[in-house]
CSV table of C-alpha atoms in Angstrom, one decimal:
chain,number,residue,atom,x,y,z
A,1,UNK,CA,-82.7,-147.3,-111.0
A,2,UNK,CA,-83.4,-147.8,-114.7
A,3,UNK,CA,-86.7,-146.0,-115.0
A,4,UNK,CA,-88.5,-143.2,-113.2
A,5,UNK,CA,-91.9,-143.7,-114.9
A,6,UNK,CA,-93.6,-147.0,-115.7
A,7,UNK,CA,-96.9,-147.2,-117.5
A,8,UNK,CA,-99.0,-150.4,-117.4
A,9,UNK,CA,-101.9,-151.5,-119.5
A,10,UNK,CA,-104.6,-153.3,-117.4
A,11,UNK,CA,-106.6,-155.9,-119.2
A,12,UNK,CA,-104.6,-159.0,-120.0
A,13,UNK,CA,-101.6,-157.4,-118.4
A,14,UNK,CA,-102.3,-156.5,-114.7
A,15,UNK,CA,-105.4,-158.7,-114.8
A,16,UNK,CA,-106.1,-161.9,-116.7
A,17,UNK,CA,-109.4,-160.7,-118.1
A,18,UNK,CA,-110.6,-158.3,-120.8
A,19,UNK,CA,-113.2,-156.1,-119.1
A,20,UNK,CA,-115.2,-155.3,-122.2
A,21,UNK,CA,-115.7,-159.0,-122.9
A,22,UNK,CA,-116.8,-159.7,-119.3
A,23,UNK,CA,-119.4,-156.9,-119.7
A,24,UNK,CA,-120.5,-158.5,-123.0
A,25,UNK,CA,-121.2,-161.8,-121.3
A,26,UNK,CA,-119.6,-163.8,-124.1
A,27,UNK,CA,-121.3,-162.0,-127.0
A,28,UNK,CA,-119.1,-163.3,-129.9
A,29,UNK,CA,-119.6,-160.1,-131.9
A,30,UNK,CA,-118.0,-158.1,-129.2
A,31,UNK,CA,-115.2,-160.6,-128.6
A,32,UNK,CA,-114.4,-160.5,-132.3
A,33,UNK,CA,-114.2,-156.7,-132.3
A,34,UNK,CA,-112.0,-156.7,-129.2
A,35,UNK,CA,-109.6,-159.3,-130.7
A,36,UNK,CA,-109.4,-157.3,-134.0
A,37,UNK,CA,-108.5,-154.1,-132.1
A,38,UNK,CA,-106.0,-155.7,-129.8
A,39,UNK,CA,-104.3,-157.5,-132.7
A,40,UNK,CA,-104.1,-154.2,-134.6
A,41,UNK,CA,-106.4,-155.3,-137.4
A,42,UNK,CA,-108.8,-152.4,-137.0
A,43,UNK,CA,-108.2,-149.0,-135.3
A,44,UNK,CA,-109.6,-148.8,-131.7
A,45,UNK,CA,-111.8,-145.8,-132.5
A,46,UNK,CA,-113.7,-147.9,-135.1
A,47,UNK,CA,-114.7,-150.4,-132.4
A,48,UNK,CA,-114.9,-148.5,-129.1
A,49,UNK,CA,-118.3,-146.9,-129.5
A,50,UNK,CA,-119.7,-149.8,-131.4
A,51,UNK,CA,-119.0,-152.3,-128.6
A,52,UNK,CA,-120.5,-150.1,-125.9
A,53,UNK,CA,-123.6,-149.5,-128.0
A,54,UNK,CA,-124.0,-153.3,-128.3
A,55,UNK,CA,-123.5,-153.9,-124.6
A,56,UNK,CA,-125.0,-150.8,-122.9
A,57,UNK,CA,-123.3,-151.6,-119.5
A,58,UNK,CA,-125.3,-150.3,-116.5
A,59,UNK,CA,-123.7,-148.8,-113.4
A,60,UNK,CA,-124.4,-152.1,-111.7
A,61,UNK,CA,-122.6,-154.0,-114.5
A,62,UNK,CA,-119.6,-151.8,-114.1
A,63,UNK,CA,-119.5,-152.2,-110.3
A,64,UNK,CA,-119.6,-155.9,-110.8
A,65,UNK,CA,-116.7,-155.7,-113.2
A,66,UNK,CA,-114.7,-153.7,-110.7
A,67,UNK,CA,-115.0,-156.6,-108.2
A,68,UNK,CA,-114.1,-159.1,-110.8
A,69,UNK,CA,-110.9,-157.2,-111.6
A,70,UNK,CA,-109.9,-157.5,-107.9
A,71,UNK,CA,-110.2,-161.3,-108.1
A,72,UNK,CA,-108.5,-161.6,-111.5
A,73,UNK,CA,-105.0,-160.2,-110.8
A,74,UNK,CA,-102.2,-161.6,-112.9
A,75,UNK,CA,-99.8,-163.6,-110.7
A,76,UNK,CA,-97.2,-161.3,-109.3
A,77,UNK,CA,-99.1,-158.1,-110.3
A,78,UNK,CA,-99.3,-156.6,-106.8
A,79,UNK,CA,-95.8,-157.6,-105.9
A,80,UNK,CA,-94.5,-156.0,-109.2
A,81,UNK,CA,-96.3,-152.7,-108.5
A,82,UNK,CA,-95.1,-152.7,-104.8
A,83,UNK,CA,-91.5,-153.3,-105.9
A,84,UNK,CA,-91.6,-150.4,-108.3
A,85,UNK,CA,-93.2,-148.0,-105.8
A,86,UNK,CA,-90.7,-149.0,-103.1
A,87,UNK,CA,-88.0,-148.1,-105.5
A,88,UNK,CA,-89.4,-144.6,-106.1
A,89,UNK,CA,-90.9,-145.3,-109.5
A,90,UNK,CA,-94.0,-143.4,-110.5
A,91,UNK,CA,-96.5,-146.0,-111.7
A,92,UNK,CA,-99.4,-145.1,-114.1
A,93,UNK,CA,-102.2,-147.2,-115.4
A,94,UNK,CA,-103.1,-146.4,-119.0
A,95,UNK,CA,-106.2,-148.2,-120.3
A,96,UNK,CA,-109.1,-147.8,-122.6
A,97,UNK,CA,-111.1,-149.6,-119.9
A,98,UNK,CA,-113.8,-148.0,-117.8
A,99,UNK,CA,-112.6,-145.6,-115.2
A,100,UNK,CA,-115.2,-146.5,-112.6
A,101,UNK,CA,-114.2,-150.1,-112.8
A,102,UNK,CA,-110.5,-149.3,-112.5
A,103,UNK,CA,-110.8,-147.2,-109.3
A,104,UNK,CA,-111.0,-150.1,-106.8
A,105,UNK,CA,-108.2,-152.0,-108.6
A,106,UNK,CA,-105.9,-148.9,-108.6
A,107,UNK,CA,-106.6,-148.4,-104.9
A,108,UNK,CA,-105.8,-152.0,-104.1
A,109,UNK,CA,-102.5,-151.7,-106.0
A,110,UNK,CA,-101.7,-148.4,-104.4
A,111,UNK,CA,-101.6,-146.6,-107.8
A,112,UNK,CA,-102.7,-143.0,-107.8
A,113,UNK,CA,-102.3,-142.2,-111.5
A,114,UNK,CA,-105.0,-143.8,-113.6
A,115,UNK,CA,-105.8,-142.9,-117.2
A,116,UNK,CA,-109.1,-144.5,-118.3
A,117,UNK,CA,-112.4,-143.7,-119.9
A,118,UNK,CA,-115.3,-142.5,-117.8
A,119,UNK,CA,-118.8,-143.9,-118.4
A,120,UNK,CA,-121.9,-141.8,-118.2
A,121,UNK,CA,-125.1,-143.1,-116.7
A,122,UNK,CA,-128.6,-141.7,-116.4
A,123,UNK,CA,-130.3,-141.3,-113.0
A,124,UNK,CA,-131.5,-144.9,-113.0
A,125,UNK,CA,-128.0,-146.2,-113.6
A,126,UNK,CA,-128.5,-147.1,-117.2
A,127,UNK,CA,-125.7,-146.6,-119.8
A,128,UNK,CA,-125.9,-143.1,-121.4
A,129,UNK,CA,-122.6,-142.5,-123.1
A,130,UNK,CA,-118.8,-142.4,-122.5
A,131,UNK,CA,-116.3,-139.6,-122.4
A,132,UNK,CA,-115.9,-139.0,-126.1
A,133,UNK,CA,-113.1,-136.4,-125.5
A,134,UNK,CA,-110.8,-139.1,-124.1
A,135,UNK,CA,-107.6,-139.8,-126.1
A,136,UNK,CA,-107.9,-143.4,-125.0
A,137,UNK,CA,-110.9,-144.2,-127.3
A,138,UNK,CA,-109.0,-143.5,-130.4
A,139,UNK,CA,-105.9,-144.5,-132.4
A,140,UNK,CA,-102.5,-143.6,-130.8
A,141,UNK,CA,-104.4,-142.6,-127.6
A,142,UNK,CA,-102.0,-144.3,-125.3
A,143,UNK,CA,-99.0,-142.5,-127.0
A,144,UNK,CA,-100.7,-139.2,-126.5
A,145,UNK,CA,-101.4,-139.9,-122.8
A,146,UNK,CA,-97.8,-141.0,-122.2
A,147,UNK,CA,-96.4,-137.9,-124.0
A,148,UNK,CA,-98.7,-135.7,-121.9
A,149,UNK,CA,-97.5,-137.2,-118.6
A,150,UNK,CA,-93.8,-137.1,-119.7
A,151,UNK,CA,-94.1,-133.4,-120.6
A,152,UNK,CA,-94.8,-132.8,-116.9
A,153,UNK,CA,-92.3,-135.3,-115.6
A,154,UNK,CA,-88.6,-136.1,-115.7
A,155,UNK,CA,-86.6,-139.2,-116.2
A,156,UNK,CA,-86.7,-142.4,-118.3
A,157,UNK,CA,-90.0,-144.2,-119.0
A,158,UNK,CA,-91.1,-147.7,-119.8
A,159,UNK,CA,-94.5,-149.2,-120.9
A,160,UNK,CA,-95.7,-152.7,-120.2
A,161,UNK,CA,-98.6,-154.1,-122.2
A,162,UNK,CA,-100.0,-156.9,-124.3
A,163,UNK,CA,-102.0,-155.3,-127.2
A,164,UNK,CA,-101.5,-153.3,-130.4
A,165,UNK,CA,-103.0,-150.2,-128.7
A,166,UNK,CA,-100.2,-150.5,-126.1
A,167,UNK,CA,-97.6,-150.9,-128.8
A,168,UNK,CA,-98.7,-147.5,-130.2
A,169,UNK,CA,-97.1,-145.9,-127.1
A,170,UNK,CA,-93.6,-147.3,-128.0
A,171,UNK,CA,-92.4,-144.1,-129.7
A,172,UNK,CA,-93.2,-142.2,-126.5
A,173,UNK,CA,-91.1,-144.3,-124.1
A,174,UNK,CA,-87.5,-145.5,-123.7
A,175,UNK,CA,-88.4,-149.2,-123.4
A,176,UNK,CA,-91.5,-151.0,-124.5
A,177,UNK,CA,-92.1,-154.4,-122.8
A,178,UNK,CA,-94.5,-156.7,-124.5
A,179,UNK,CA,-96.2,-158.9,-121.9
A,180,UNK,CA,-97.4,-162.3,-123.1
A,181,UNK,CA,-98.1,-164.0,-119.8
A,182,UNK,CA,-101.9,-163.9,-120.4
A,183,UNK,CA,-102.1,-163.8,-124.2
A,184,UNK,CA,-99.4,-163.7,-126.8
A,185,UNK,CA,-100.1,-161.3,-129.7
A,186,UNK,CA,-97.7,-161.8,-132.6
A,187,UNK,CA,-97.6,-158.1,-133.6
A,188,UNK,CA,-96.5,-157.2,-130.1
A,189,UNK,CA,-94.0,-160.0,-129.8
A,190,UNK,CA,-92.4,-159.0,-133.0
A,191,UNK,CA,-92.2,-155.3,-132.3
A,192,UNK,CA,-91.6,-155.0,-128.6
A,193,UNK,CA,-88.1,-153.9,-127.4
A,194,UNK,CA,-88.4,-156.8,-124.9
A,195,UNK,CA,-91.0,-159.6,-124.8
A,196,UNK,CA,-91.8,-161.4,-121.6
A,197,UNK,CA,-94.1,-164.5,-121.8
A,198,UNK,CA,-93.7,-165.6,-118.2
A,199,UNK,CA,-97.1,-166.0,-116.5
A,200,UNK,CA,-95.8,-164.1,-113.5
A,201,UNK,CA,-95.6,-160.4,-114.0
A,202,UNK,CA,-92.6,-160.1,-111.7
A,203,UNK,CA,-90.6,-161.3,-114.7
A,204,UNK,CA,-90.7,-157.7,-116.0
A,205,UNK,CA,-88.9,-156.3,-113.0
A,206,UNK,CA,-85.4,-157.2,-114.1
A,207,UNK,CA,-85.9,-154.9,-117.0
A,208,UNK,CA,-87.2,-152.0,-114.9
A,209,UNK,CA,-85.3,-151.7,-111.7
């Protein structure tokens, strides 16, 4: 087995959507900020709070997003996770997405280790805030999460993701796989150890098992 730990981004990697843009209902200002962050043009911490302040997602909005994740799986995503788990690989989801929206997806995929950002709601279910202590809302957050996990684990590790925030984790793993099956980002394609642009996520397995 090549790797003992494999970390996956979620949006535009395990699923074909960007959750924050779904919540924004096509608001072009939010989409512009998301693209700028994912392409590495601006640090994530400069856009994270700004986008949520613009959207103010309710608990119901987040529940709806959770269901949309389940119907937006990238082709081969479940089979990829199953293959890794069946080979004894510890799979982790690492995303700046909303923890409450990730939970059903992680359960469906059989993944127990989820690193995401918790939203806070008031008693009426309206948006109140997010977990501002989370590494994942700031620059190099994914690298910090991966290093934290690896400090308590053994073996070789790989990361699979599509965006600039994923690429920041490259120094913390033995192999960084850029996934372009949903969207190709030039910065990731140019700097990944391996770049896979097959629409089916199972194309990454030959590099991992």
